[in-house]
Amino acid sequence: MSSFEKTETEETVNCLLMKVYHPFQAEKRVFHAIPLFKKDRFKTDEVIKFGRDNGSCRYVLSDARVSRIQFALQLFRHPDSSELCFEIKNLSRRTKLLLNNMELDYLNKTELPRKCILRFGEFQILVEREDGESLDYFETCFELAQRSLLQEMLFVPLLQPIPENGVSQSEISLTLSSKTLTPIEVDENEEVDIKEEDANFNHLKS
């Protein structure tokens, strides 16, 4: 089979395009462990975790204020549907995850819209989904934004970072597209790790 014929018959793959931003990304190099402009391929049954712990997370965020496991992404299918969708789960006890204008608390999960902004602390991630045919694989691809992603969205005001208590001081006028939130099971060591983080953080404040 020629390379042209192989390309024509090869299945397309679902891909999450993620543009990441942090106001101090140059100074702190918070994304230095994430490959940029390179597609990573995963099996559809894999769970992709983001966080500070390079032993547990596929994508490491190099910031001491990020939880050991911050959140996870996974593929799923609705009953009687062949379409693959992504769900996101907040695995941080310390910080709420903001998806567009909806807050996800610890153990909450929801379906990712085709385009959305994720926010936690000072991190912003613009996520766009490209549909594919494959039921065996999906891909991710990262790009580094040079300015706040909220300024790139039409009719979206500049928001303040989400504080450590997870309470947002402003609202974002994006279309909400989500399913019912459902608790999930997470790593039982998270609570111990969080207590250590809080103790270190309080020590720095004093």
PDB file of C-alpha atoms in Angstrom:
ATOM      1  CA  MET A   1       0.000   0.000   0.000  1.00  0.00           C
ATOM      2  CA  SER A   2       1.367   3.440  -0.900  1.00  0.00           C
ATOM      3  CA  SER A   3       1.841   6.139   1.737  1.00  0.00           C
ATOM      4  CA  PHE A   4      -0.994   8.095   0.105  1.00  0.00           C
ATOM      5  CA  GLU A   5      -3.402   5.150   0.352  1.00  0.00           C
ATOM      6  CA  LYS A   6      -2.357   4.532   3.951  1.00  0.00           C
ATOM      7  CA  THR A   7      -3.077   8.158   4.851  1.00  0.00           C
ATOM      8  CA  GLU A   8      -6.461   8.002   3.159  1.00  0.00           C
ATOM      9  CA  THR A   9      -7.545   4.895   5.097  1.00  0.00           C
ATOM     10  CA  GLU A  10      -6.026   5.736   8.493  1.00  0.00           C
ATOM     11  CA  GLU A  11      -8.552   6.594  11.211  1.00  0.00           C
ATOM     12  CA  THR A  12      -8.608  10.118  12.568  1.00  0.00           C
ATOM     13  CA  VAL A  13      -8.050  10.496  16.310  1.00  0.00           C
ATOM     14  CA  ASN A  14      -9.831  12.624  18.911  1.00  0.00           C
ATOM     15  CA  CYS A  15      -7.470  15.362  20.066  1.00  0.00           C
ATOM     16  CA  LEU A  16      -7.544  17.839  22.939  1.00  0.00           C
ATOM     17  CA  LEU A  17      -5.793  21.067  21.977  1.00  0.00           C
ATOM     18  CA  MET A  18      -4.736  22.876  25.149  1.00  0.00           C
ATOM     19  CA  LYS A  19      -3.352  26.392  25.280  1.00  0.00           C
ATOM     20  CA  VAL A  20      -1.831  27.072  28.710  1.00  0.00           C
ATOM     21  CA  TYR A  21      -1.096  30.334  30.522  1.00  0.00           C
ATOM     22  CA  HIS A  22       0.314  31.498  33.863  1.00  0.00           C
ATOM     23  CA  PRO A  23       1.223  35.153  34.575  1.00  0.00           C
ATOM     24  CA  PHE A  24       4.671  34.123  35.846  1.00  0.00           C
ATOM     25  CA  GLN A  25       5.314  31.292  33.384  1.00  0.00           C
ATOM     26  CA  ALA A  26       8.621  32.803  32.231  1.00  0.00           C
ATOM     27  CA  GLU A  27      10.037  33.400  35.714  1.00  0.00           C
ATOM     28  CA  LYS A  28       8.763  30.229  37.400  1.00  0.00           C
ATOM     29  CA  ARG A  29       8.899  27.933  34.335  1.00  0.00           C
ATOM     30  CA  VAL A  30       5.701  26.246  35.531  1.00  0.00           C
ATOM     31  CA  PHE A  31       5.182  24.498  32.163  1.00  0.00           C
ATOM     32  CA  HIS A  32       8.766  23.392  31.531  1.00  0.00           C
ATOM     33  CA  ALA A  33       7.834  19.698  32.006  1.00  0.00           C
ATOM     34  CA  ILE A  34       5.010  19.828  29.442  1.00  0.00           C
ATOM     35  CA  PRO A  35       5.924  19.135  25.786  1.00  0.00           C
ATOM     36  CA  LEU A  36       4.764  21.975  23.535  1.00  0.00           C
ATOM     37  CA  PHE A  37       3.593  21.675  19.912  1.00  0.00           C
ATOM     38  CA  LYS A  38       3.941  17.894  20.096  1.00  0.00           C
ATOM     39  CA  LYS A  39       1.071  15.408  20.009  1.00  0.00           C
ATOM     40  CA  ASP A  40       1.020  12.710  22.674  1.00  0.00           C
ATOM     41  CA  ARG A  41      -1.066   9.604  21.953  1.00  0.00           C
ATOM     42  CA  PHE A  42      -2.884   7.579  24.610  1.00  0.00           C
ATOM     43  CA  LYS A  43      -5.137   4.542  24.692  1.00  0.00           C
ATOM     44  CA  THR A  44      -8.769   5.445  25.221  1.00  0.00           C
ATOM     45  CA  ASP A  45      -8.920   3.704  28.607  1.00  0.00           C
ATOM     46  CA  GLU A  46      -6.078   5.803  30.052  1.00  0.00           C
ATOM     47  CA  VAL A  47      -6.674   8.487  32.696  1.00  0.00           C
ATOM     48  CA  ILE A  48      -4.522  11.588  32.175  1.00  0.00           C
ATOM     49  CA  LYS A  49      -3.634  13.365  35.413  1.00  0.00           C
ATOM     50  CA  PHE A  50      -2.325  16.901  35.882  1.00  0.00           C
ATOM     51  CA  GLY A  51      -0.587  18.090  39.042  1.00  0.00           C
ATOM     52  CA  ARG A  52       2.670  18.611  40.912  1.00  0.00           C
ATOM     53  CA  ASP A  53       3.644  14.966  41.488  1.00  0.00           C
ATOM     54  CA  ASN A  54       5.742  13.642  38.614  1.00  0.00           C
ATOM     55  CA  GLY A  55       5.222  10.093  39.886  1.00  0.00           C
ATOM     56  CA  SER A  56       1.430  10.229  39.560  1.00  0.00           C
ATOM     57  CA  CYS A  57       0.812  12.807  36.837  1.00  0.00           C
ATOM     58  CA  ARG A  58       1.397  12.574  33.112  1.00  0.00           C
ATOM     59  CA  TYR A  59       1.579  16.366  32.871  1.00  0.00           C
ATOM     60  CA  VAL A  60       3.488  18.073  35.676  1.00  0.00           C
ATOM     61  CA  LEU A  61       2.820  21.685  36.690  1.00  0.00           C
ATOM     62  CA  SER A  62       5.937  22.995  38.426  1.00  0.00           C
ATOM     63  CA  ASP A  63       4.346  25.169  41.093  1.00  0.00           C
ATOM     64  CA  ALA A  64       4.416  24.462  44.843  1.00  0.00           C
ATOM     65  CA  ARG A  65       0.842  25.742  45.204  1.00  0.00           C
ATOM     66  CA  VAL A  66      -0.530  23.162  42.768  1.00  0.00           C
ATOM     67  CA  SER A  67      -1.939  20.031  44.422  1.00  0.00           C
ATOM     68  CA  ARG A  68      -0.104  16.745  44.073  1.00  0.00           C
ATOM     69  CA  ILE A  69      -2.909  15.640  41.739  1.00  0.00           C
ATOM     70  CA  GLN A  70      -4.925  18.639  40.539  1.00  0.00           C
ATOM     71  CA  PHE A  71      -7.361  17.144  38.030  1.00  0.00           C
ATOM     72  CA  ALA A  72      -7.787  14.265  35.583  1.00  0.00           C
ATOM     73  CA  LEU A  73      -9.145  13.811  32.060  1.00  0.00           C
ATOM     74  CA  GLN A  74     -10.708  10.635  30.694  1.00  0.00           C
ATOM     75  CA  LEU A  75     -12.684   9.529  27.654  1.00  0.00           C
ATOM     76  CA  PHE A  76     -16.180   8.062  27.902  1.00  0.00           C
ATOM     77  CA  ARG A  77     -19.238   7.336  25.760  1.00  0.00           C
ATOM     78  CA  HIS A  78     -22.863   8.090  26.455  1.00  0.00           C
ATOM     79  CA  PRO A  79     -25.246   5.096  26.262  1.00  0.00           C
ATOM     80  CA  ASP A  80     -26.372   4.302  22.705  1.00  0.00           C
ATOM     81  CA  SER A  81     -23.815   6.722  21.246  1.00  0.00           C
ATOM     82  CA  SER A  82     -20.633   6.098  19.283  1.00  0.00           C
ATOM     83  CA  GLU A  83     -19.275   9.583  19.991  1.00  0.00           C
ATOM     84  CA  LEU A  84     -16.316   9.810  22.346  1.00  0.00           C
ATOM     85  CA  CYS A  85     -16.474  12.574  24.942  1.00  0.00           C
ATOM     86  CA  PHE A  86     -14.081  13.813  27.612  1.00  0.00           C
ATOM     87  CA  GLU A  87     -14.820  14.262  31.284  1.00  0.00           C
ATOM     88  CA  ILE A  88     -12.804  16.259  33.797  1.00  0.00           C
ATOM     89  CA  LYS A  89     -12.518  15.431  37.511  1.00  0.00           C
ATOM     90  CA  ASN A  90     -11.286  17.781  40.217  1.00  0.00           C
ATOM     91  CA  LEU A  91      -8.904  15.822  42.469  1.00  0.00           C
ATOM     92  CA  SER A  92      -7.736  18.736  44.620  1.00  0.00           C
ATOM     93  CA  ARG A  93      -9.095  19.299  48.119  1.00  0.00           C
ATOM     94  CA  ARG A  94      -7.495  22.742  48.348  1.00  0.00           C
ATOM     95  CA  THR A  95      -8.626  24.508  45.196  1.00  0.00           C
ATOM     96  CA  LYS A  96     -11.876  24.511  43.282  1.00  0.00           C
ATOM     97  CA  LEU A  97     -11.630  24.064  39.540  1.00  0.00           C
ATOM     98  CA  LEU A  98     -13.501  26.601  37.442  1.00  0.00           C
ATOM     99  CA  LEU A  99     -14.793  25.331  34.090  1.00  0.00           C
ATOM    100  CA  ASN A 100     -16.196  28.344  32.246  1.00  0.00           C
ATOM    101  CA  ASN A 101     -18.592  29.723  34.873  1.00  0.00           C
ATOM    102  CA  MET A 102     -19.094  26.504  36.858  1.00  0.00           C
ATOM    103  CA  GLU A 103     -17.092  25.591  39.961  1.00  0.00           C
ATOM    104  CA  LEU A 104     -16.084  21.966  40.482  1.00  0.00           C
ATOM    105  CA  ASP A 105     -15.345  21.051  44.071  1.00  0.00           C
ATOM    106  CA  TYR A 106     -13.286  18.087  45.257  1.00  0.00           C
ATOM    107  CA  LEU A 107     -14.531  14.807  43.695  1.00  0.00           C
ATOM    108  CA  ASN A 108     -16.845  16.602  41.251  1.00  0.00           C
ATOM    109  CA  LYS A 109     -16.677  15.689  37.583  1.00  0.00           C
ATOM    110  CA  THR A 110     -18.387  16.894  34.428  1.00  0.00           C
ATOM    111  CA  GLU A 111     -18.251  16.572  30.662  1.00  0.00           C
ATOM    112  CA  LEU A 112     -15.902  18.923  28.830  1.00  0.00           C
ATOM    113  CA  PRO A 113     -17.596  21.212  26.301  1.00  0.00           C
ATOM    114  CA  ARG A 114     -16.028  21.364  22.861  1.00  0.00           C
ATOM    115  CA  LYS A 115     -14.373  24.624  23.858  1.00  0.00           C
ATOM    116  CA  CYS A 116     -13.875  25.870  27.397  1.00  0.00           C
ATOM    117  CA  ILE A 117     -11.533  27.615  29.811  1.00  0.00           C
ATOM    118  CA  LEU A 118     -10.224  25.843  32.905  1.00  0.00           C
ATOM    119  CA  ARG A 119      -8.968  27.941  35.827  1.00  0.00           C
ATOM    120  CA  PHE A 120      -7.383  27.104  39.162  1.00  0.00           C
ATOM    121  CA  GLY A 121      -5.137  29.425  41.145  1.00  0.00           C
ATOM    122  CA  GLU A 122      -3.378  31.571  38.533  1.00  0.00           C
ATOM    123  CA  PHE A 123      -3.448  28.863  35.856  1.00  0.00           C
ATOM    124  CA  GLN A 124      -5.589  29.183  32.722  1.00  0.00           C
ATOM    125  CA  ILE A 125      -6.069  26.433  30.136  1.00  0.00           C
ATOM    126  CA  LEU A 126      -8.086  26.925  26.964  1.00  0.00           C
ATOM    127  CA  VAL A 127      -9.305  23.504  25.795  1.00  0.00           C
ATOM    128  CA  GLU A 128     -10.644  22.739  22.312  1.00  0.00           C
ATOM    129  CA  ARG A 129     -11.670  19.297  21.119  1.00  0.00           C
ATOM    130  CA  GLU A 130     -11.023  17.964  17.633  1.00  0.00           C
ATOM    131  CA  ASP A 131     -13.223  14.981  16.812  1.00  0.00           C
ATOM    132  CA  GLY A 132     -11.861  11.744  15.407  1.00  0.00           C
ATOM    133  CA  GLU A 133     -13.053   8.284  14.419  1.00  0.00           C
ATOM    134  CA  SER A 134     -10.740   6.038  16.417  1.00  0.00           C
ATOM    135  CA  LEU A 135     -12.143   4.169  19.422  1.00  0.00           C
ATOM    136  CA  ASP A 136      -8.679   2.988  20.436  1.00  0.00           C
ATOM    137  CA  TYR A 137      -6.632   6.177  20.825  1.00  0.00           C
ATOM    138  CA  PHE A 138      -6.813   9.885  21.561  1.00  0.00           C
ATOM    139  CA  GLU A 139      -4.210  12.646  21.523  1.00  0.00           C
ATOM    140  CA  THR A 140      -3.247  15.813  23.374  1.00  0.00           C
ATOM    141  CA  CYS A 141      -1.316  18.821  22.124  1.00  0.00           C
ATOM    142  CA  PHE A 142      -0.133  21.861  24.121  1.00  0.00           C
ATOM    143  CA  GLU A 143       0.626  25.435  23.156  1.00  0.00           C
ATOM    144  CA  LEU A 144       1.954  28.237  25.371  1.00  0.00           C
ATOM    145  CA  ALA A 145      -0.120  31.434  25.363  1.00  0.00           C
ATOM    146  CA  GLN A 146       1.716  34.750  25.643  1.00  0.00           C
ATOM    147  CA  ARG A 147      -1.129  36.645  27.309  1.00  0.00           C
ATOM    148  CA  SER A 148      -4.167  35.935  29.443  1.00  0.00           C
ATOM    149  CA  LEU A 149      -6.499  33.536  27.660  1.00  0.00           C
ATOM    150  CA  LEU A 150      -9.518  35.354  29.023  1.00  0.00           C
ATOM    151  CA  GLN A 151      -8.571  38.375  26.929  1.00  0.00           C
ATOM    152  CA  GLU A 152      -8.684  36.198  23.816  1.00  0.00           C
ATOM    153  CA  MET A 153     -12.303  35.204  24.405  1.00  0.00           C
ATOM    154  CA  LEU A 154     -14.961  37.572  23.069  1.00  0.00           C
ATOM    155  CA  PHE A 155     -17.140  39.339  25.651  1.00  0.00           C
ATOM    156  CA  VAL A 156     -15.181  37.891  28.557  1.00  0.00           C
ATOM    157  CA  PRO A 157     -13.905  40.326  31.234  1.00  0.00           C
ATOM    158  CA  LEU A 158     -10.484  39.880  32.812  1.00  0.00           C
ATOM    159  CA  LEU A 159     -10.958  37.849  35.986  1.00  0.00           C
ATOM    160  CA  GLN A 160      -8.988  37.756  39.199  1.00  0.00           C
ATOM    161  CA  PRO A 161      -7.128  34.536  40.133  1.00  0.00           C
ATOM    162  CA  ILE A 162      -9.159  32.027  42.144  1.00  0.00           C
ATOM    163  CA  PRO A 163      -8.010  32.329  45.785  1.00  0.00           C
ATOM    164  CA  GLU A 164      -6.875  29.340  47.820  1.00  0.00           C
ATOM    165  CA  ASN A 165     -10.334  28.986  49.397  1.00  0.00           C
ATOM    166  CA  GLY A 166     -11.745  28.474  45.916  1.00  0.00           C
ATOM    167  CA  VAL A 167     -14.229  31.372  46.087  1.00  0.00           C
ATOM    168  CA  SER A 168     -14.316  33.397  42.886  1.00  0.00           C
ATOM    169  CA  GLN A 169     -14.683  37.161  43.257  1.00  0.00           C
ATOM    170  CA  SER A 170     -16.075  37.695  39.769  1.00  0.00           C
ATOM    171  CA  GLU A 171     -18.102  35.918  37.102  1.00  0.00           C
ATOM    172  CA  ILE A 172     -17.317  34.824  33.580  1.00  0.00           C
ATOM    173  CA  SER A 173     -20.004  35.094  30.887  1.00  0.00           C
ATOM    174  CA  LEU A 174     -19.365  31.919  28.925  1.00  0.00           C
ATOM    175  CA  THR A 175     -21.974  29.375  27.867  1.00  0.00           C
ATOM    176  CA  LEU A 176     -22.278  26.627  30.457  1.00  0.00           C
ATOM    177  CA  SER A 177     -22.277  23.131  29.006  1.00  0.00           C
ATOM    178  CA  SER A 178     -22.117  20.398  31.628  1.00  0.00           C
ATOM    179  CA  LYS A 179     -23.666  17.244  33.023  1.00  0.00           C
ATOM    180  CA  THR A 180     -24.677  16.325  36.559  1.00  0.00           C
ATOM    181  CA  LEU A 181     -21.749  16.350  38.941  1.00  0.00           C
ATOM    182  CA  THR A 182     -20.813  12.975  40.374  1.00  0.00           C
ATOM    183  CA  PRO A 183     -18.347  12.094  43.166  1.00  0.00           C
ATOM    184  CA  ILE A 184     -15.450   9.809  42.298  1.00  0.00           C
ATOM    185  CA  GLU A 185     -12.767   7.922  44.149  1.00  0.00           C
ATOM    186  CA  VAL A 186      -9.257   9.407  44.335  1.00  0.00           C
ATOM    187  CA  ASP A 187      -5.856   8.645  45.828  1.00  0.00           C
ATOM    188  CA  GLU A 188      -6.178   8.160  49.587  1.00  0.00           C
ATOM    189  CA  ASN A 189      -2.756   9.773  50.129  1.00  0.00           C
ATOM    190  CA  GLU A 190      -4.018  13.134  48.883  1.00  0.00           C
ATOM    191  CA  GLU A 191      -5.225  14.203  52.332  1.00  0.00           C
ATOM    192  CA  VAL A 192      -1.840  13.591  53.960  1.00  0.00           C
ATOM    193  CA  ASP A 193      -0.082  15.486  51.187  1.00  0.00           C
ATOM    194  CA  ILE A 194      -2.465  18.428  51.537  1.00  0.00           C
ATOM    195  CA  LYS A 195      -1.829  18.746  55.263  1.00  0.00           C
ATOM    196  CA  GLU A 196       1.897  18.929  54.568  1.00  0.00           C
ATOM    197  CA  GLU A 197       1.335  21.567  51.858  1.00  0.00           C
ATOM    198  CA  ASP A 198      -0.816  23.691  54.167  1.00  0.00           C
ATOM    199  CA  ALA A 199       1.763  23.485  56.943  1.00  0.00           C
ATOM    200  CA  ASN A 200       4.524  24.587  54.569  1.00  0.00           C
ATOM    201  CA  PHE A 201       2.388  27.378  53.169  1.00  0.00           C
ATOM    202  CA  ASN A 202       1.494  28.704  56.639  1.00  0.00           C
ATOM    203  CA  HIS A 203       5.168  28.594  57.595  1.00  0.00           C
ATOM    204  CA  LEU A 204       6.051  30.719  54.557  1.00  0.00           C
ATOM    205  CA  LYS A 205       3.342  33.245  55.410  1.00  0.00           C
ATOM    206  CA  SER A 206       4.637  33.626  58.971  1.00  0.00           C
TER     207      SER A 206
END
